Coordinates of C-alpha atoms and ligand atoms in Angstrom, one line a residue:
M1 CA -32.5 47.2 12.2
D2 CA -31.4 46.5 8.7
H3 CA -32.3 47.2 5.1
F4 CA -33.0 43.7 3.9
L5 CA -36.8 43.6 3.8
Y6 CA -39.4 41.9 1.6
R7 CA -41.1 44.2 -0.9
D8 CA -43.9 42.8 -3.0
G9 CA -42.9 39.4 -1.9
R10 CA -39.2 39.7 -2.9
L11 CA -36.3 40.2 -0.6
M12 CA -34.6 43.5 -1.3
A13 CA -31.3 45.0 -0.3
E14 CA -32.4 48.6 0.1
D15 CA -34.0 49.3 -3.3
V16 CA -32.3 46.5 -5.2
D17 CA -33.9 43.1 -5.9
L18 CA -31.5 40.5 -4.6
A19 CA -32.6 38.0 -7.2
Q20 CA -31.5 40.4 -9.8
I21 CA -28.0 40.6 -8.3
A22 CA -27.9 36.8 -8.2
S23 CA -28.6 36.6 -11.9
E24 CA -25.8 39.1 -12.6
V25 CA -23.2 37.9 -10.1
G26 CA -24.1 34.2 -9.7
T27 CA -24.3 32.5 -6.3
P28 CA -23.1 32.4 -3.6
F29 CA -22.4 36.1 -2.9
Y30 CA -22.3 38.5 0.1
C31 CA -24.3 41.6 -0.1
Y32 CA -23.9 44.6 2.2
S33 CA -26.2 47.6 2.7
A34 CA -24.5 51.0 2.8
A35 CA -27.5 52.4 4.6
T36 CA -27.2 49.9 7.4
L37 CA -23.5 50.3 7.8
T38 CA -24.0 54.1 8.0
R39 CA -26.8 53.8 10.4
H40 CA -24.9 51.5 12.8
F41 CA -21.8 53.6 12.7
R42 CA -23.8 56.7 13.5
L43 CA -25.6 55.0 16.4
F44 CA -22.2 54.5 18.1
D45 CA -21.0 58.0 17.2
E46 CA -24.2 59.5 18.7
A47 CA -24.0 57.3 21.7
L48 CA -20.7 58.9 22.7
A49 CA -21.8 62.4 21.8
G50 CA -20.6 65.0 24.3
M51 CA -17.5 63.1 25.0
D52 CA -14.3 63.5 23.1
H53 CA -14.3 60.2 21.2
L54 CA -13.4 58.1 18.1
V55 CA -15.3 55.1 16.9
C56 CA -12.7 52.7 15.5
F57 CA -14.4 50.1 13.3
A58 CA -12.9 46.6 14.1
M59 CA -12.2 45.8 10.4
K60 CA -11.4 42.2 11.1
S61 CA -15.2 41.8 11.0
L62 CA -15.5 43.1 7.4
S63 CA -12.4 44.4 5.7
N64 CA -13.4 45.1 2.1
V65 CA -11.8 48.4 1.1
A66 CA -15.0 49.8 -0.3
V67 CA -16.7 49.3 3.1
L68 CA -13.7 50.9 4.9
K69 CA -13.9 53.9 2.5
L70 CA -17.6 54.3 3.3
L71 CA -17.1 54.2 7.0
G72 CA -13.9 56.3 6.8
D73 CA -15.8 59.0 4.9
L74 CA -18.2 59.2 7.8
G75 CA -15.4 59.9 10.1
A76 CA -14.7 56.4 11.5
G77 CA -11.3 55.3 12.6
V78 CA -10.3 51.6 12.4
D79 CA -8.9 49.0 14.7
V80 CA -6.4 46.8 12.8
V81 CA -4.7 43.6 13.8
S82 CA -2.2 42.9 11.1
G83 CA 0.0 44.6 8.5
G84 CA -2.5 43.5 5.9
E85 CA -5.3 45.2 7.7
Y86 CA -3.2 48.3 8.1
A87 CA -2.5 48.3 4.3
R88 CA -6.2 47.9 3.5
A89 CA -7.1 50.8 5.9
R90 CA -4.6 53.1 4.2
A91 CA -5.7 51.9 0.7
A92 CA -9.2 53.0 1.8
G93 CA -7.9 56.5 2.5
I94 CA -8.0 56.3 6.3
P95 CA -5.3 58.5 7.8
G96 CA -2.8 57.0 10.2
E97 CA -4.1 59.2 13.0
R98 CA -7.3 57.3 12.9
I99 CA -5.8 53.8 13.0
V100 CA -5.2 51.9 16.2
F101 CA -3.1 48.7 16.1
S102 CA -4.3 45.9 18.3
G103 CA -3.3 42.2 18.5
V104 CA -1.3 39.9 20.7
G105 CA 1.5 39.1 18.2
K106 CA 2.5 42.2 16.3
T107 CA 5.8 41.6 14.5
R108 CA 8.6 44.1 14.2
E109 CA 7.9 44.5 10.5
E110 CA 4.3 45.4 11.3
M111 CA 5.4 47.9 14.0
A112 CA 7.8 49.6 11.5
Q113 CA 5.1 49.7 8.8
A114 CA 2.7 51.5 11.1
L115 CA 5.3 53.9 12.5
E116 CA 6.3 54.7 9.0
G117 CA 2.8 55.1 7.6
G118 CA 1.4 56.9 10.7
I119 CA -0.5 55.5 13.6
R120 CA -2.8 56.8 16.3
Q121 CA -1.6 54.3 18.9
F122 CA -0.5 50.7 19.5
N123 CA -2.4 48.7 22.0
V124 CA 0.4 46.7 23.5
E125 CA -0.4 43.4 25.0
S126 CA 2.8 42.1 26.7
E127 CA 6.2 43.1 28.1
P128 CA 8.2 41.4 25.3
E129 CA 6.0 43.4 22.8
L130 CA 6.7 46.6 24.7
L131 CA 10.5 46.0 24.5
A132 CA 10.3 45.1 20.8
L133 CA 8.3 48.3 20.0
S134 CA 10.7 50.4 22.0
E135 CA 13.6 49.0 20.0
V136 CA 11.9 49.4 16.7
A137 CA 10.7 52.9 17.3
S138 CA 13.9 54.2 18.8
G139 CA 15.8 52.6 16.0
M140 CA 13.7 54.6 13.6
G141 CA 14.1 57.8 15.6
A142 CA 10.3 57.6 16.2
T143 CA 8.1 57.7 19.2
A144 CA 5.3 55.1 19.5
P145 CA 2.1 56.3 21.3
I146 CA 0.8 53.4 23.3
T147 CA -1.8 52.1 25.6
L148 CA -1.4 48.8 27.4
R149 CA -4.2 46.4 27.0
V150 CA -5.1 45.1 30.4
N151 CA -6.7 41.8 31.1
P152 CA -9.3 42.6 33.8
D153 CA -10.2 39.0 34.5
V154 CA -13.9 39.5 33.7
D155 CA -16.0 36.7 32.1
A156 CA -17.8 38.2 29.1
Q157 CA -20.3 35.3 29.3
T158 CA -20.1 34.7 25.6
H159 CA -19.0 31.7 23.4
E160 CA -15.8 30.1 24.8
K161 CA -13.8 30.8 21.6
I162 CA -14.5 34.6 21.6
A163 CA -14.1 35.4 25.3
T164 CA -10.9 37.4 25.8
G165 CA -10.9 39.1 29.2
R166 CA -10.4 36.2 31.6
K167 CA -7.0 35.5 33.2
E168 CA -6.6 32.2 31.3
D169 CA -7.1 34.0 28.0
K170 CA -3.9 35.0 26.0
F171 CA -4.8 38.7 25.8
G172 CA -3.5 41.7 27.6
I173 CA -1.3 42.1 30.7
P174 CA -2.7 41.0 34.0
I175 CA -4.4 44.1 35.6
A176 CA -2.7 43.3 38.9
R177 CA 0.7 43.9 37.3
A178 CA -0.3 47.0 35.4
R179 CA 1.3 49.6 37.6
E180 CA 4.7 47.8 37.4
I181 CA 4.5 47.5 33.6
Y182 CA 3.4 51.1 33.1
A183 CA 6.4 52.1 35.2
E184 CA 8.6 50.1 32.9
A185 CA 7.0 51.6 29.8
A186 CA 7.5 55.1 31.1
R187 CA 11.3 54.4 31.3
L188 CA 11.7 53.0 27.8
P189 CA 13.0 55.0 24.8
G190 CA 10.7 55.4 21.8
I191 CA 7.6 54.8 23.9
K192 CA 5.0 57.4 24.9
V193 CA 2.3 56.1 27.3
I194 CA -1.1 57.8 26.5
G195 CA -3.7 55.5 28.0
I196 CA -5.3 52.2 28.8
D197 CA -7.0 49.6 26.5
V198 CA -9.4 46.8 27.3
H199 CA -11.4 44.3 25.2
I200 CA -13.2 41.5 27.0
G201 CA -14.8 39.6 24.2
S202 CA -17.3 39.5 21.4
Q203 CA -21.1 39.0 21.0
L204 CA -21.8 40.2 24.5
T205 CA -25.5 40.3 25.2
S206 CA -25.5 42.0 28.6
L207 CA -23.8 45.2 29.8
A208 CA -22.8 43.7 33.2
P209 CA -19.4 42.4 32.0
F210 CA -18.6 45.7 30.4
E211 CA -19.5 47.5 33.6
A212 CA -17.2 45.3 35.6
A213 CA -14.3 45.8 33.2
Y214 CA -14.7 49.5 32.8
G215 CA -15.0 50.0 36.5
K216 CA -11.6 48.4 36.9
V217 CA -10.2 50.5 34.1
A218 CA -11.5 53.7 35.9
D219 CA -9.8 52.6 39.2
L220 CA -6.6 51.9 37.3
T221 CA -6.7 55.3 35.6
R222 CA -6.8 57.0 39.0
Q223 CA -3.9 54.8 40.3
L224 CA -1.7 55.4 37.3
R225 CA -2.3 59.1 37.4
A226 CA -1.3 59.1 41.1
D227 CA 1.8 57.2 40.0
G228 CA 2.6 60.2 37.7
H229 CA 1.4 58.8 34.3
E230 CA -0.5 60.9 31.9
I231 CA -3.6 58.8 31.1
S232 CA -5.5 60.8 28.5
R233 CA -7.2 58.1 26.4
L234 CA -9.2 55.0 27.1
D235 CA -9.8 52.4 24.4
L236 CA -12.7 50.3 25.6
G237 CA -12.6 47.7 22.9
G238 CA -15.6 46.3 21.0
G239 CA -17.9 43.4 21.7
L240 CA -21.5 44.6 21.8
G241 CA -23.6 41.7 20.5
I242 CA -26.3 41.7 17.8
P243 CA -29.6 39.8 17.6
Y244 CA -29.1 36.7 15.4
T245 CA -32.7 35.6 15.6
R246 CA -35.8 37.6 15.4
D247 CA -37.3 36.1 18.5
N248 CA -34.4 36.2 21.0
L249 CA -33.9 38.8 23.6
A250 CA -32.4 41.9 21.9
P251 CA -28.9 42.8 23.2
P252 CA -28.4 46.3 24.7
L253 CA -28.5 49.2 22.3
P254 CA -25.4 51.3 21.5
S255 CA -27.2 54.2 23.4
D256 CA -27.4 52.1 26.6
Y257 CA -23.7 51.2 26.0
G258 CA -22.9 54.9 25.6
D259 CA -24.7 55.7 28.9
L260 CA -22.7 52.9 30.6
I261 CA -19.5 54.4 29.3
R262 CA -20.5 57.9 30.5
R263 CA -21.4 56.4 33.9
T264 CA -18.2 54.3 34.4
V265 CA -15.4 56.4 32.9
G266 CA -17.1 59.7 31.8
D267 CA -15.8 61.7 34.7
L268 CA -12.1 61.0 34.0
G269 CA -11.7 63.6 31.3
C270 CA -10.2 61.0 28.9
E271 CA -10.7 60.8 25.2
I272 CA -12.8 57.6 24.6
E273 CA -12.2 55.1 21.8
I274 CA -14.4 52.1 21.1
E275 CA -13.8 49.3 18.6
P276 CA -17.1 47.8 17.5
G277 CA -17.1 45.4 14.7
R278 CA -20.0 43.1 14.6
L279 CA -22.7 45.6 15.6
I280 CA -21.7 47.8 12.7
S281 CA -21.2 45.1 10.0
G282 CA -23.2 42.0 11.2
N283 CA -26.7 42.9 10.3
A284 CA -25.5 45.0 7.3
G285 CA -24.7 41.9 5.3
I286 CA -26.3 38.7 4.0
L287 CA -25.0 35.7 2.1
V288 CA -27.2 34.7 -0.8
S289 CA -27.1 31.1 -2.0
R290 CA -29.0 28.8 -4.3
V291 CA -30.5 25.4 -3.5
I292 CA -28.7 22.8 -5.6
Y293 CA -30.8 19.8 -4.5
V294 CA -33.4 18.8 -2.0
K295 CA -32.4 15.3 -0.9
E296 CA -34.6 13.0 1.1
G297 CA -32.5 11.1 3.7
E298 CA -33.6 8.1 5.7
D299 CA -35.1 10.2 8.5
R300 CA -34.7 13.8 7.3
T301 CA -34.6 16.2 4.5
F302 CA -31.4 17.8 3.4
L303 CA -31.4 21.2 1.7
I304 CA -28.1 21.2 -0.2
L305 CA -26.9 24.7 -1.0
D306 CA -24.2 26.1 -3.2
A307 CA -22.7 28.0 -0.2
A308 CA -20.6 26.0 2.2
M309 CA -18.5 26.2 5.4
N310 CA -15.7 27.8 3.4
D311 CA -17.9 30.7 2.5
L312 CA -19.5 31.2 6.0
L313 CA -17.5 29.4 8.7
R314 CA -19.4 30.6 11.8
P315 CA -21.9 27.7 12.1
A316 CA -19.2 25.1 11.7
M317 CA -16.7 26.9 14.0
Y318 CA -18.9 28.2 16.8
G319 CA -22.2 26.4 16.3
A320 CA -23.5 29.8 15.4
H321 CA -27.1 30.4 14.3
H322 CA -28.0 32.4 11.2
D323 CA -31.5 32.9 10.1
I324 CA -32.0 31.5 6.6
V325 CA -34.8 32.9 4.5
P326 CA -36.1 32.4 1.0
L327 CA -35.7 35.3 -1.4
V328 CA -39.3 34.9 -2.4
E329 CA -41.5 35.6 0.7
P330 CA -43.4 32.5 1.8
A331 CA -47.1 32.8 1.2
P332 CA -49.1 33.2 4.4
G333 CA -50.2 29.8 5.7
V334 CA -47.7 27.6 3.8
E335 CA -46.5 24.6 5.8
Y336 CA -43.1 24.7 7.3
A337 CA -41.1 21.5 7.6
P338 CA -37.8 20.6 9.4
M339 CA -34.7 20.4 7.2
D340 CA -31.0 20.0 7.6
I341 CA -29.3 22.8 5.7
V342 CA -25.9 21.9 4.4
G343 CA -23.2 22.8 1.9
P344 CA -21.4 20.7 -0.7
V345 CA -18.1 20.4 1.2
C346 CA -16.9 16.9 2.0
E347 CA -17.3 16.9 5.7
S348 CA -20.3 16.6 8.0
G349 CA -19.3 19.8 9.8
D350 CA -20.4 21.6 6.6
T351 CA -23.8 22.0 8.2
F352 CA -25.5 25.4 8.6
A353 CA -28.5 24.2 10.5
K354 CA -30.1 21.0 11.7
T355 CA -33.9 20.4 11.7
R356 CA -34.5 24.0 10.8
S357 CA -38.1 24.8 10.2
M358 CA -38.3 26.0 6.5
P359 CA -41.0 26.8 4.0
P360 CA -41.2 24.6 0.9
L361 CA -38.1 25.0 -1.3
K362 CA -36.9 23.4 -4.5
A363 CA -33.7 23.1 -6.5
G364 CA -32.9 26.5 -8.1
D365 CA -34.6 28.6 -5.3
L366 CA -32.6 31.3 -3.6
V367 CA -32.1 31.8 0.1
A368 CA -30.3 34.4 2.2
F369 CA -28.3 33.9 5.4
R370 CA -29.1 36.9 7.6
S371 CA -26.6 38.7 9.9
A372 CA -23.7 37.5 7.8
G373 CA -21.9 40.8 7.3
A374 CA -19.5 40.3 10.2
Y375 CA -17.0 37.5 10.3
G376 CA -18.5 36.2 7.0
A377 CA -16.5 37.0 3.9
V378 CA -13.4 37.8 6.0
M379 CA -13.3 34.2 7.3
A380 CA -13.9 32.6 3.9
S381 CA -11.4 30.3 2.3
E382 CA -10.9 28.3 -0.9
Y383 CA -11.3 25.0 0.8
N384 CA -12.3 22.3 -1.7
S385 CA -11.0 24.7 -4.3
R386 CA -14.1 26.8 -4.2
P387 CA -13.2 30.3 -5.4
L388 CA -13.5 33.0 -2.8
V389 CA -17.1 34.2 -2.5
P390 CA -17.7 37.7 -4.1
E391 CA -19.0 40.8 -2.4
V392 CA -21.6 43.3 -3.5
L393 CA -22.4 46.7 -2.0
V394 CA -25.8 48.3 -2.3
H395 CA -26.6 51.9 -1.9
G396 CA -30.2 53.0 -2.6
D397 CA -31.0 51.6 -6.0
H398 CA -27.3 51.2 -7.0
S399 CA -25.3 48.0 -6.5
A400 CA -21.7 47.4 -7.2
V401 CA -19.4 44.3 -7.1
I402 CA -16.8 45.3 -4.6
R403 CA -14.9 42.0 -5.0
P404 CA -15.4 39.8 -8.0
R405 CA -15.5 36.0 -7.9
P406 CA -12.1 34.7 -8.9
T407 CA -12.1 32.4 -12.0
F408 CA -10.7 28.9 -11.7
D409 CA -7.7 30.2 -13.7
D410 CA -7.2 33.1 -11.2
M411 CA -7.2 30.6 -8.4
I412 CA -4.9 28.1 -10.1
A413 CA -2.5 30.7 -11.4
R414 CA -1.3 31.4 -7.9
D415 CA 0.2 27.9 -7.6
I416 CA 3.7 27.3 -9.1
I417 CA 5.0 24.0 -10.4
P418 CA 8.8 24.0 -9.8
Q419 CA 11.0 23.4 -12.8
W420 CA 12.3 20.1 -11.4
L421 CA 8.8 18.5 -11.5
Ligands
LLP501 N1 -11.3 44.8 19.4 C1 -10.5 43.7 19.5 C2 -9.2 43.9 20.1 C3 -11.0 42.5 19.1 O1 -10.3 41.4 19.2 C4 -12.3 42.4 18.5 C5 -12.8 41.1 18.0 C6 -13.1 43.6 18.4 C7 -12.5 44.8 18.8 C8 -14.4 43.6 17.7 O2 -15.4 42.8 18.4 P1 -16.9 42.9 18.0 O3 -17.4 44.3 18.2 O4 -16.9 42.5 16.5 O5 -17.5 41.9 18.8 N2 -15.0 35.4 14.5 C9 -15.8 35.5 15.7 C10 -15.6 36.8 16.4 C11 -14.1 37.1 16.7 C12 -13.9 38.4 17.4 C13 -12.5 38.7 17.5 N3 -12.2 40.0 18.1 C14 -17.3 35.3 15.3 O6 -17.6 35.1 14.1 O7 -18.1 35.4 16.2

């Protein structure tokens, strides 16, 4: 459920008319609903009620500091994967004890930054990383709390590019070698083993792969405890999918997911962490764009928008589907026609949808891409020297620009012409 609904024929973000924001901010822009973000965070928090737990928002999905502050104020932790994300989380006021550091290639600088600033745990993904962390932490006279991310060799049955839990994927340590590597970790200075981490992929639409992975984590917990390790925390990753179309089968709900967690690992007495990204932010955001031209091709109609692949990369990168709806609700009974919906960037990959059935639209009309809150603005670039797309946050009848559109001068001022040119 989200808070982008038609009211009196106009698409609203909560109680704000999106066309009004468009006239103030210009297009394209991202718009997020505080009510939806709040609701989705609480769904997870409630799903784990009764268990000692922390919901760590995967901020890679949406990392604007205002959004992090909103979630942090609700009690969320965050999952970060870079020094930049760590700095953003801290800038949003999230304390170190609510920040977990994931990622397959943490640098020594990033390790030191997090140890200095405070960290809940590092999710370590390899032996070389473990050795580096031991050196960095002991060199600072610090102790790094860690989990080891295990690769359970479970197929998440999702898009090839976002499956992370099969043995051929670059993530985690092979679960078969876990006992050996935990033994090594326990011997290293500057390292304190506290638990196990797993994350098998993103946009999962069935609970079965989670069940398989969490079952393996439960078995491993018992084995490691028998080996003498204190396993008090399980980080179960993120990955629960969202409905991208109104008509497809809805993925499982956070409450079903919470029940699964209770069933698979609930009896171990561990503190539970989860790292949802998309389910919190995805349907909490839309991308609003204006039609520049409607162009009649030889055998099709092209709807040319002012948003492009640099603003929303998912269709070009994963062939992802986003519903695209006009800001003015189509009158009942209007005739829909197939259109190719494209951006202005100079490559054919800059296509959002092919032969999409659309109501009549003309130049100047506004449309919204739904479910664009996750992996939207964060994956934007300035390709074709198109300034980074701005972001707006709505709360009730308030709206605020939480990242302005850079001017051309802002963009160009970052480049430096050397003196010898
Ligand atoms: N934890 C870890 C360690 C992750 O790598 C990810 C996502 C998450 C949590 C959050 O997963 P979520 O709950 O959002 O599914 N750009 C792609 C998605 C990449 C996901 C990367 N890792 C897309 O647009 O579909």
